Coordinates of C-alpha atoms in Angstrom, one line a residue:
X1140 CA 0.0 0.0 0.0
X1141 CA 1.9 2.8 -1.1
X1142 CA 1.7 6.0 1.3
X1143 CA 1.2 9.9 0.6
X1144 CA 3.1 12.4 2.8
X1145 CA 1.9 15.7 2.5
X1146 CA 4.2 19.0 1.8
X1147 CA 3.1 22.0 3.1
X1148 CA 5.8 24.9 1.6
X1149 CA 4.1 28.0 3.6
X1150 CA 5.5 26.0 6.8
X1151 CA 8.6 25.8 5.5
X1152 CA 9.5 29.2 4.8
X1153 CA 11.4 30.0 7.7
X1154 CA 13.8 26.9 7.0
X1155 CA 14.0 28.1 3.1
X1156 CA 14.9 31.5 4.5
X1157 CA 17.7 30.4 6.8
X1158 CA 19.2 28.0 4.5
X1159 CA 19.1 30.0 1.8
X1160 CA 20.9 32.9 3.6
X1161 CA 24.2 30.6 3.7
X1162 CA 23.3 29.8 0.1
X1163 CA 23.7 33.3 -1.0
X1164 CA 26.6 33.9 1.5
X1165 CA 28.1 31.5 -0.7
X1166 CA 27.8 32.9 -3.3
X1167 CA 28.5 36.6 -2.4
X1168 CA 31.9 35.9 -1.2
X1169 CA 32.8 33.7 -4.4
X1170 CA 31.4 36.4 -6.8
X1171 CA 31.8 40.0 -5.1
X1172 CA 34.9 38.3 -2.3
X1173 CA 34.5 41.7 -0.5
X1174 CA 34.3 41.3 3.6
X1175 CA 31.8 43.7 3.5
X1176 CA 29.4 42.6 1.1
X1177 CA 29.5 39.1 2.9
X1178 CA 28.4 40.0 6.3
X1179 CA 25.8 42.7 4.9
X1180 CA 24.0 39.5 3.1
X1181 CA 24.6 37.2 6.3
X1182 CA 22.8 39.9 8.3
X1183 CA 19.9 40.5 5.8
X1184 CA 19.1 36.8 5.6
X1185 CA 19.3 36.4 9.2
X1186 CA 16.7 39.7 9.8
X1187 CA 14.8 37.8 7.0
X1188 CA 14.5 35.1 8.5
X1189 CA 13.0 37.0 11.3
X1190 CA 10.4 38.3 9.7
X1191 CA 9.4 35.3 7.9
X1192 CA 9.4 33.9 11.0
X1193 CA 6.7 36.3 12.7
X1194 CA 4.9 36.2 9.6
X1195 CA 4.9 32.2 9.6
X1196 CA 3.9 31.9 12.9
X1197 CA 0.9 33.7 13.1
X1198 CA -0.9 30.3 11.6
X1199 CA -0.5 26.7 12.9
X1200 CA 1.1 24.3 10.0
X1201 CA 2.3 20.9 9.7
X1202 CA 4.0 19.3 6.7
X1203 CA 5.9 15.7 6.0
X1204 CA 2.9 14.4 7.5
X1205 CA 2.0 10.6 7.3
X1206 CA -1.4 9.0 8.7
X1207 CA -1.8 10.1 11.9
X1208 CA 2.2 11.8 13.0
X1209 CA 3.5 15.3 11.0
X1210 CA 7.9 15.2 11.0
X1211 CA 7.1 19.0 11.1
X1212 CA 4.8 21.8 12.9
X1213 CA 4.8 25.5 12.5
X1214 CA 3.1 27.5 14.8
X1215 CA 4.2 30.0 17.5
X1216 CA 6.6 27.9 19.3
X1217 CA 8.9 27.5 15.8
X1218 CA 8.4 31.3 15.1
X1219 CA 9.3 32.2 18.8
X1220 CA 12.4 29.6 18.4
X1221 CA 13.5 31.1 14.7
X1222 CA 13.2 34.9 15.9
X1223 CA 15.6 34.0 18.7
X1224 CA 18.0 32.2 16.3
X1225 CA 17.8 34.9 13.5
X1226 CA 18.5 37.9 16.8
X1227 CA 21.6 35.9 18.0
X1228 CA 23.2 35.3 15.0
X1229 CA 22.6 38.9 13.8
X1230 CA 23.9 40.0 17.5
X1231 CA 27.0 37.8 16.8
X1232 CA 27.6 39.1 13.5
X1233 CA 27.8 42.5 14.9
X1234 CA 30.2 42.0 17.4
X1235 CA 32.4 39.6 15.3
X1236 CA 32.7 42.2 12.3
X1237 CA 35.6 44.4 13.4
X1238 CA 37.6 41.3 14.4
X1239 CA 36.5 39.8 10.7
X1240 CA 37.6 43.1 8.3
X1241 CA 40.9 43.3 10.4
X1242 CA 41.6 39.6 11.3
X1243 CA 42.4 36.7 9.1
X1244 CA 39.3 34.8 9.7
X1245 CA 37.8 33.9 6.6
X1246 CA 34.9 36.1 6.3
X1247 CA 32.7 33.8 3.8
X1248 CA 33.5 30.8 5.7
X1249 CA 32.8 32.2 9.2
X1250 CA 29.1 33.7 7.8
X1251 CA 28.4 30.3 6.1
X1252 CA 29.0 28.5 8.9
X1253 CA 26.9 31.0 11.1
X1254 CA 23.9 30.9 8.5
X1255 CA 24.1 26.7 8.7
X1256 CA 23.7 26.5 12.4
X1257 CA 21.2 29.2 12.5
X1258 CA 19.2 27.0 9.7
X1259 CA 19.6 24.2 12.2
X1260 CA 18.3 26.5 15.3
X1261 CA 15.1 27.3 12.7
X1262 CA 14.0 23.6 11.7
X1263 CA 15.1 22.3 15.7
X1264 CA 11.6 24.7 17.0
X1265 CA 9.3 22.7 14.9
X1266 CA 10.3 19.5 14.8
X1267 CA 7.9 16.9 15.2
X1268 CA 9.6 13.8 15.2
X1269 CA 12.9 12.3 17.3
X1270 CA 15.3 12.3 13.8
X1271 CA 14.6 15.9 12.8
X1272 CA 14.8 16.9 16.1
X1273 CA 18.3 15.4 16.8
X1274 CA 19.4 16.1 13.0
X1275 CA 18.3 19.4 13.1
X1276 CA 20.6 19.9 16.6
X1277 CA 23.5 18.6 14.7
X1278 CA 23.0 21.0 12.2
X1279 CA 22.9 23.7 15.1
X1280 CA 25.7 22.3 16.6
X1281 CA 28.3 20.8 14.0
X1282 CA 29.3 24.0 12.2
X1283 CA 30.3 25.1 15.9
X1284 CA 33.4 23.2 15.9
X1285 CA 34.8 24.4 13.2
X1286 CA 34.0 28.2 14.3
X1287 CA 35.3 27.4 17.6
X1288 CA 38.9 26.8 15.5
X1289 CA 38.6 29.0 13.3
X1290 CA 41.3 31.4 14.9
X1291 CA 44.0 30.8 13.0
X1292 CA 47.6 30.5 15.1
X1293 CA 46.2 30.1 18.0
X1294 CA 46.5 26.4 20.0
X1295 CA 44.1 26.9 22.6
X1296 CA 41.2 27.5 19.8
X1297 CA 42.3 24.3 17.7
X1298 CA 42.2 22.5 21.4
X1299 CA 39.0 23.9 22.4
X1300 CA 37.3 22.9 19.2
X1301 CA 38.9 19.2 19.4
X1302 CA 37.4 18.9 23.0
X1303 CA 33.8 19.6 21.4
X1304 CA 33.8 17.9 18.8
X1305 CA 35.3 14.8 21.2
X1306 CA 32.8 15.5 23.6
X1307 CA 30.0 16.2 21.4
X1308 CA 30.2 12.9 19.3
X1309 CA 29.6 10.8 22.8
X1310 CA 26.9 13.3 23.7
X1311 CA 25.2 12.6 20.4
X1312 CA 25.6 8.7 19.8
X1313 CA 23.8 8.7 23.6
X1314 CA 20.8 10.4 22.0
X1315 CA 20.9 8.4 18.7
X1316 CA 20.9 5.2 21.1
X1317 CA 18.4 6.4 23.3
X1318 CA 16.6 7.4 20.2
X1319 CA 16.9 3.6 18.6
X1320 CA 16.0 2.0 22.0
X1321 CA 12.6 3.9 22.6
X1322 CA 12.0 3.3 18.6
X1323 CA 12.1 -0.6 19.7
X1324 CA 9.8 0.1 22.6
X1325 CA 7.2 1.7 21.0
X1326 CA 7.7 1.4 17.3
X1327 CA 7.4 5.0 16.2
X1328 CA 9.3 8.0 16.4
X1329 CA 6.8 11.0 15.7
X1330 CA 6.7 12.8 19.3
X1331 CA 2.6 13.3 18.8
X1332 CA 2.5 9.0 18.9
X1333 CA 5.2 8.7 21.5
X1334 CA 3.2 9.8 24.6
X1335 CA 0.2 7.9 24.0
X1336 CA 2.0 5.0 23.1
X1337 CA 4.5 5.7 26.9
X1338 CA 1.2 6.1 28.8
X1339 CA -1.0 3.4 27.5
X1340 CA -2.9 5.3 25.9
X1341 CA -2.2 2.6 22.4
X1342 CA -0.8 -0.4 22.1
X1343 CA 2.4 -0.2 20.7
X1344 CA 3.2 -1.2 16.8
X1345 CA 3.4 -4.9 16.3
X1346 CA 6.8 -6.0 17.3
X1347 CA 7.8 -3.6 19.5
X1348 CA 8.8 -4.9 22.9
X1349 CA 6.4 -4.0 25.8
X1350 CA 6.2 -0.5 26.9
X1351 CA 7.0 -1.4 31.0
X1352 CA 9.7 -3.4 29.8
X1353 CA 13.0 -1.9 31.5
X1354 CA 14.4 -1.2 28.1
X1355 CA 11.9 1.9 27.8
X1356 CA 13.3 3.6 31.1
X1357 CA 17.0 2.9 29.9
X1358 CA 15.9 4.6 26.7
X1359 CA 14.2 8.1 28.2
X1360 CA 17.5 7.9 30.5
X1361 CA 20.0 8.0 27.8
X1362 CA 17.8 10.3 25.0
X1363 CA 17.4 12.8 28.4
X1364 CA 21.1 12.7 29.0
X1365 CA 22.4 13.1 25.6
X1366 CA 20.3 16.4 24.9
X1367 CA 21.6 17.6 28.0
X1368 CA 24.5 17.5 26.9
X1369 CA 24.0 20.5 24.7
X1370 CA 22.6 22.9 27.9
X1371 CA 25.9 22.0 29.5
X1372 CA 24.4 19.7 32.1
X1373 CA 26.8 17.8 34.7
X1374 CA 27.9 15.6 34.0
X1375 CA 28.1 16.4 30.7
X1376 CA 29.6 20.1 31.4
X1377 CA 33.6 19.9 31.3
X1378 CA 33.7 21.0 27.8
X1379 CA 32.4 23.9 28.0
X1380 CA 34.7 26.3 30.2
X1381 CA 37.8 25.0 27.7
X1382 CA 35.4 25.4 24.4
X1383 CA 34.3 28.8 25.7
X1384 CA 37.6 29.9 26.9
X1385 CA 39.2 28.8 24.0
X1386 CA 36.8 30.2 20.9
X1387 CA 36.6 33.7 19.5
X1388 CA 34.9 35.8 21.7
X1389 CA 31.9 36.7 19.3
X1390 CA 31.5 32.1 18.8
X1391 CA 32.1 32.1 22.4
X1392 CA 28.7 34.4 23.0
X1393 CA 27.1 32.3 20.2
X1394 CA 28.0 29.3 21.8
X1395 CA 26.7 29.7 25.6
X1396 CA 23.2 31.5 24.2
X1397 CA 22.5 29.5 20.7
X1398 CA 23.8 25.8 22.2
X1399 CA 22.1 26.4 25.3
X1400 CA 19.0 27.4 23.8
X1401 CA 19.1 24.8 21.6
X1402 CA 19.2 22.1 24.2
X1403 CA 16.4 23.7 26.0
X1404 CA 14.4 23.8 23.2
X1405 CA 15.4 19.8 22.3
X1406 CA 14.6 18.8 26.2
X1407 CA 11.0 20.3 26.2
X1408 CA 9.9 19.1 23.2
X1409 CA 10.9 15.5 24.4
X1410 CA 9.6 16.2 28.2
X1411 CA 6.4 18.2 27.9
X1412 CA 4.3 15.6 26.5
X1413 CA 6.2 12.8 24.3
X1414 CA 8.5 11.0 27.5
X1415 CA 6.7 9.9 30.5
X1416 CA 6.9 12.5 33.3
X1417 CA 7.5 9.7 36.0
X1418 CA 10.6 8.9 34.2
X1419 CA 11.9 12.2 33.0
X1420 CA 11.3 14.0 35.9
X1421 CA 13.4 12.4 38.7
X1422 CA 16.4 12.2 36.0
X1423 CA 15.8 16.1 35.0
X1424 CA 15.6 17.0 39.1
X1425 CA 18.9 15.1 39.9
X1426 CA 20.9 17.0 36.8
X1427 CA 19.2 20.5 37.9
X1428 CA 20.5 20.4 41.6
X1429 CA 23.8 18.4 40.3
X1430 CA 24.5 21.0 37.6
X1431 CA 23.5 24.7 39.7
X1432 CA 25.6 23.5 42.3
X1433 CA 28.3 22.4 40.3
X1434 CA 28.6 25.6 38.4
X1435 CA 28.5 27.9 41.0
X1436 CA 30.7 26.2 43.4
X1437 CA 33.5 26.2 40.5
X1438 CA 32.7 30.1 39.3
X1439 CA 34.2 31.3 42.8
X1440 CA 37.5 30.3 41.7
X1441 CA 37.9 31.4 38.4
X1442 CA 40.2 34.1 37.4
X1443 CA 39.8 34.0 33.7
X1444 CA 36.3 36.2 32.1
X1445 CA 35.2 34.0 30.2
X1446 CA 35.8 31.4 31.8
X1447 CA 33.7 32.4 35.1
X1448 CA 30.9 33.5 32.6
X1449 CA 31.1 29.7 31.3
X1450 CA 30.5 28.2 34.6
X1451 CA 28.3 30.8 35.3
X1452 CA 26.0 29.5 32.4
X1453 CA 26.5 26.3 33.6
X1454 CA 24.6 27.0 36.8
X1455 CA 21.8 28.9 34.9
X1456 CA 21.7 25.7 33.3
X1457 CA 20.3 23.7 36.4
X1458 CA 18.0 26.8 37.0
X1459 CA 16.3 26.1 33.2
X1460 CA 16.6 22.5 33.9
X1461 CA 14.6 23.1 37.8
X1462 CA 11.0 23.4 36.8
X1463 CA 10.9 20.3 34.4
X1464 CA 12.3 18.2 37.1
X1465 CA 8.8 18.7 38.8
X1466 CA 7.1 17.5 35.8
X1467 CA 6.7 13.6 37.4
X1468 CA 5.3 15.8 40.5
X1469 CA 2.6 17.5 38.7
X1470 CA 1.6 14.4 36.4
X1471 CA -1.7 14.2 38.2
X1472 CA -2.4 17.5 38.3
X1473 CA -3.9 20.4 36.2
X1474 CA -2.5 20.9 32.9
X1475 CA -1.8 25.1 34.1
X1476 CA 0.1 23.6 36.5
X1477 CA 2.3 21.3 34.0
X1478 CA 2.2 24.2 31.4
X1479 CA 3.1 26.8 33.9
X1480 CA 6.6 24.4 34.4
X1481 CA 7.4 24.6 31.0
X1482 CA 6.8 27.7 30.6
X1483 CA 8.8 28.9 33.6
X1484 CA 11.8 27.0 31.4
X1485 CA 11.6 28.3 28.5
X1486 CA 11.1 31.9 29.6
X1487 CA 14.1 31.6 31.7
X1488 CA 16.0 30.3 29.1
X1489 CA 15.1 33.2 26.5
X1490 CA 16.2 35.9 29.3
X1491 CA 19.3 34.3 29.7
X1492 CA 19.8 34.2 26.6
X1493 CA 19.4 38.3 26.1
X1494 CA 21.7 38.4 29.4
X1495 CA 24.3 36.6 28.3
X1496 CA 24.8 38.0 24.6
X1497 CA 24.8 41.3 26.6
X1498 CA 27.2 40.1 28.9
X1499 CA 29.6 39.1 26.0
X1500 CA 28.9 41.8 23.8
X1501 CA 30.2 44.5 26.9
X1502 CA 33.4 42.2 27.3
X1503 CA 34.1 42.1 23.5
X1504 CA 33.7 46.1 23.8
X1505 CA 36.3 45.9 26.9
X1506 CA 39.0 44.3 24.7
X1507 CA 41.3 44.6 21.6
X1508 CA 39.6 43.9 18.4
X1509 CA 40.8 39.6 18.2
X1510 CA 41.8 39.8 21.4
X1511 CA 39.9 36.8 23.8
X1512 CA 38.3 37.6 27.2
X1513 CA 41.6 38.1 29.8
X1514 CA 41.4 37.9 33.1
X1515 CA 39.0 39.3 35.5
X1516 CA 42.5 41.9 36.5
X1517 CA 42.8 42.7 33.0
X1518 CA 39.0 44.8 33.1
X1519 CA 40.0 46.5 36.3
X1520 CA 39.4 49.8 36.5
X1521 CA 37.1 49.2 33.0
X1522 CA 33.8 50.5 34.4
X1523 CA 35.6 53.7 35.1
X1524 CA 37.4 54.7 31.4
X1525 CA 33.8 53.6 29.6
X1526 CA 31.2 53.9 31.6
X1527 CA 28.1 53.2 29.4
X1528 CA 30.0 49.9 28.5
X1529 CA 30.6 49.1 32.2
X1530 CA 26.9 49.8 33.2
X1531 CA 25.9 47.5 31.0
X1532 CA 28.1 44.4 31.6
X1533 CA 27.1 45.2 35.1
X1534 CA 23.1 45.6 34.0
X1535 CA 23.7 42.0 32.8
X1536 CA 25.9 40.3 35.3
X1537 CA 23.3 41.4 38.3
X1538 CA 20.3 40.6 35.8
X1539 CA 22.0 37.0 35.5
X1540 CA 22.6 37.2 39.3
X1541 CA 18.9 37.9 39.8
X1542 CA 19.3 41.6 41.7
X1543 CA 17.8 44.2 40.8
X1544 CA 18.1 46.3 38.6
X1545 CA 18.6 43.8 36.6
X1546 CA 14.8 43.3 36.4
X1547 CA 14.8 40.8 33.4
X1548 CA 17.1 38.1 35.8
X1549 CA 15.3 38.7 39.0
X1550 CA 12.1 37.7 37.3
X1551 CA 13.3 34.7 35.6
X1552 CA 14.1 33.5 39.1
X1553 CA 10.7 34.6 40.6
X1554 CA 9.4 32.4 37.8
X1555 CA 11.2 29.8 38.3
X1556 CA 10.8 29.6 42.3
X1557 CA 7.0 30.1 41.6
X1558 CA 6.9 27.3 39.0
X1559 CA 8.5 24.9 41.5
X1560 CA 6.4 25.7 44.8
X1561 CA 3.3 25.5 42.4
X1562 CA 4.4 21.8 41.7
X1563 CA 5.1 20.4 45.3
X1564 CA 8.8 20.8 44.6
X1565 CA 9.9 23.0 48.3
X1566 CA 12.9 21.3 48.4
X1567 CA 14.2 22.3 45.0
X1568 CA 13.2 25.9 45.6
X1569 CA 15.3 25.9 48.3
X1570 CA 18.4 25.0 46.2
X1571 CA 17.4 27.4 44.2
X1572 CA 17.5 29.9 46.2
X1573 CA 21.0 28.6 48.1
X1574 CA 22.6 28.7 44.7
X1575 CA 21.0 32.1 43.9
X1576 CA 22.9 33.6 46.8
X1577 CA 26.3 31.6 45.7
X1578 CA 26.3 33.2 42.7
X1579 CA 26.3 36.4 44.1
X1580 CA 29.7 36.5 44.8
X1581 CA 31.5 36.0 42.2
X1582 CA 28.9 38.3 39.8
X1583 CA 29.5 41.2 42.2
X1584 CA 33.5 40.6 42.4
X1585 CA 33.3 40.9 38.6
X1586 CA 31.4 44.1 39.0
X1587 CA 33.5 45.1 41.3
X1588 CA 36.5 44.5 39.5
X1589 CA 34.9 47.1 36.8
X1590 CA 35.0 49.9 39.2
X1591 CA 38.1 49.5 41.4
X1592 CA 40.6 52.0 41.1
X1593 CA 42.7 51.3 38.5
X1594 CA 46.9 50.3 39.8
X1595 CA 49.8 52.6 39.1
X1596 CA 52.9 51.6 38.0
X1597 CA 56.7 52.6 40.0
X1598 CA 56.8 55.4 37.7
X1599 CA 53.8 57.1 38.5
X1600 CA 51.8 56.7 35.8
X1601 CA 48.9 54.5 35.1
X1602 CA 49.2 50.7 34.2
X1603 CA 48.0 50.5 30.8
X1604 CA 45.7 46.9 30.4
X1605 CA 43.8 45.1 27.7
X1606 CA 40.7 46.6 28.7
X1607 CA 41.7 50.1 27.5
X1608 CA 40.8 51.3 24.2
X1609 CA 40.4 54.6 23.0
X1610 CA 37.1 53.8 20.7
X1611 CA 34.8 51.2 20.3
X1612 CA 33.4 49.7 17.2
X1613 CA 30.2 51.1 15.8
X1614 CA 29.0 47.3 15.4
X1615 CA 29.6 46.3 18.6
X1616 CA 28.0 49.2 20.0
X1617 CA 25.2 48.4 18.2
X1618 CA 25.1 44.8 19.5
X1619 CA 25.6 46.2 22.7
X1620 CA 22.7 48.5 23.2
X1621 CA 20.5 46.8 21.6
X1622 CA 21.0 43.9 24.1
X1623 CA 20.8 45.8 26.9
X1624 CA 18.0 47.5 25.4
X1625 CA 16.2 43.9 25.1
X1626 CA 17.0 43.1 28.6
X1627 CA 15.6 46.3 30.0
X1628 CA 12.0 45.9 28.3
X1629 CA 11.7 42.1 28.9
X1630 CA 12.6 43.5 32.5
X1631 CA 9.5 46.0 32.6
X1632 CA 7.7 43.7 30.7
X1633 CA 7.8 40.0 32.0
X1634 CA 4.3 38.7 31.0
X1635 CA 3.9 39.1 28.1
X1636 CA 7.3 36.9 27.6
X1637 CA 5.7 34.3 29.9
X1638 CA 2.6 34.4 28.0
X1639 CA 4.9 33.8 24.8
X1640 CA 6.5 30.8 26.0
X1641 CA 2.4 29.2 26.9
X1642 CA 3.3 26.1 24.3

């Protein structure tokens, strides 16, 4: 009996608009070969891809369907992914383009690259079954380890990109397996067929091995762990501090926002309705505590920017990962509840996101054009010689540390705490809040660093560090107000984000 699968184009539009921006990338820097030129096009797809995003999303489509399971849904969960996908990489071609006119990073190769894992970011928000969703995160994450070593003559970028990729390939034949395994439990792979297949709600196909077999639990284990390998989740984290540390600033910011969001994106599709909450929620609850503990504990000792801002996003990490380990908690309970949970991680996840591009963005204004992220002594003094720049890294590092003013981070953990005393979860709250207060310390030693007066040499005069420089790039100051910017509405304006993120 031969089968029809249906093709919906309109639904596809934001994909065709992503992928064709590296298509034309391409093609600009074989034809025109002009720097210029190559990131103007890598820009204008990715804002096109916006729009066709918002535009998309106003209607709920599916295509690739077959009987009863769709491979892909559009709707306002893909647009809300793609407009966040299509912001950072516009955010990161802004801050990368001084370093790319005076550097010798190929331009074409670096915007091609950027436009490929931006496609991937697009397709990952409305996939509908397991193999687009973990093809599309390769796609997101694969062109990643070749901008991570893209600095050319410089060791510590070819080693960081060596220990992705290492780590990565593990992290990803773990999903695949976990992916194959539940396929045998359950016969199917769509995510609309998996959670009534998990619960009993159908039989399984004919074949497939009982769904209370042990096998199924072994599978939502290793499919759980795998995708968190891409938020950065202990024990899966030690890559990222070297990766981070070791990239160009500009990937580095890509990196802990895109990757991170990415995995979010990945775990939720999988945990909101497809995998079991009984099984996925102990296993999510043990990685959140493991994880925000883990990264905070470690970001005390850190002397090295980017490095403390890597294990810093590890600990937001466990905060995202928090309210969906009280999903096997609320399993018998209102769906507002259960939706509320989600909702709480993906909102926190999009305002990290803004706080952490901002973050970058202000430490890539601190340095030499090329230059990576120095030490925390390096931006002594920093707040002082630009001040705008250092009231914005410090916007952002209190927003990420959940003070005010920094509006947009206090309400992500508000939302967060709420979310998880909502679902019977105290406990967790409570770690929460512990690690909350952790992190404190080093965000405000960083802030203070900023402001401290700056040392004098023996000879009287000022010590001259890789934070000073005389004028900042009209990009990056773009990048960088517009972040803040972001940050200080979603700050004023926290609902209607949380009302966005209602899948």
């Amino acid at each position: 009996m031969s089968v029809v699968q249906s093709i919906d184009h309109l639904a596809l539009l934001p994909a065709y608009a992503a992928a064709g921006t590296a298509v034309l990338v391409l093609l600009t820097d074989l034809l025109l070969a002009r720097r210029g030129a190559t990131l103007a096009v890598a820009g204008a797809g990715a804002v096109a891809t916006v729009l066709v995003a918002l535009l998309a999303g106003r209607q709920t489509r599916s295509t690739f369907c077959v009987a009863d399971g769709c491979s892909y849904l559009a709707g306002g969960r893909s647009a809300l992914v793609a407009v966040v996908f299509g912001l950072l990489t516009v955010g990161v071609l802004a801050l990368a383009a001084p370093a790319l006119r005076a550097g010798p990073t190929p331009t074409g190769e670096y915007c091609f690259l950027l436009a490929c894992s931006m496609t991937g970011g697009v397709v990952l928000g409305a996939a509908g079954d397991l193999i687009t969703l973990i093809v599309a995160l390769e796609t997101l994450t694969l062109p990643l380890y070749v901008l991570v070593g893209l600095r050319r003559g410089s060791q510590a970028s070819a080693e960081a990109a060596v220990t992705f990729f290492v780590v990565s390939v593990v992290a990803t034949s773990v999903t695949l397996l976990g992916a194959a395994l539940l396929h045998a439990t359950t016969g199917t792979l769509h995510l609309a067929r998996l959670g009534p297949v998990l619960t009993g709600g159908t039989p399984p196909a004919a074949g497939a091995v009982p769904v209370d077999h042990p096998l199924t639990t072994v599978a939502v284990t290793l499919l759980v762990l795998g995708l968190a390998f891409k938020v950065a989740a202990v024990p899966l984290h030690a890559w990222a501090p070297a990766t981070y540390d070791g990239a160009p600033l500009p990937v580095a910011a890509y990196l802990s926002t895109a990757s991170k969001f990415g995995g979010v994106v990945a775990l939720l599709a999988v945990v909101q309705g497809p995998l079991p909450a009984t099984r996925t929620g102990p296993v999510l609850a043990v990685l959140a505590v493991a994880t925000m503990t883990v990264g905070n504990l470690v970001a005390l000792r850190q002397q090295r920017t980017v490095r403390l801002l890597a294990w810093s996003s590890v600990a937001q990490a466990g905060y995202i990962l928090a309210p969906l380990g009280v999903l096997a908690l609320t399993a018998g309970r209102t769906g507002a509840v259960r939706d509320t949970a989600v909702a709480a991680a993906l909102a926190y996840a999009v305002l990290f996101v803004v706080l952490e591009l901002a973050a970058f963005a202000a430490v890539v204004a601190l340095r030499p054009v090329g230059a990576d992220g120095g030490t925390i002594a390096d931006h002594r003094g920093a707040g002082r010689r630009h001040p705008l720049v250092g009231a914005a890294l410090v916007l952002a590092l209190v927003g990420l540390a959940g003070l005010p003013p920094g509006l947009a981070g206090l309400f992500a953990k508000v939302v967060v705490v709420r979310a998880l005393l909502d679902g019977g979860a105290g406990w967790l709250a409570l770690v929460v809040a512990v690690n909350a207060v952790i992190g404190l310390a080093y965000y405000l030693r960083l802030a203070a660093t900023l402001y401290a007066p700056t040392p004098v040499a023996t000879s009287g005069g000022p010590v001259v560090t890789g934070a000073d420089r005389p004028v900042i790039p009209r990009p990056v100051a773009a990048a960088l107000t517009l972040t803040t910017l972001a940050a200080v509405v979603l700050g004023f304006a926290p609902q209607l984000l949380l009302d966005a993120t209602r899948w």
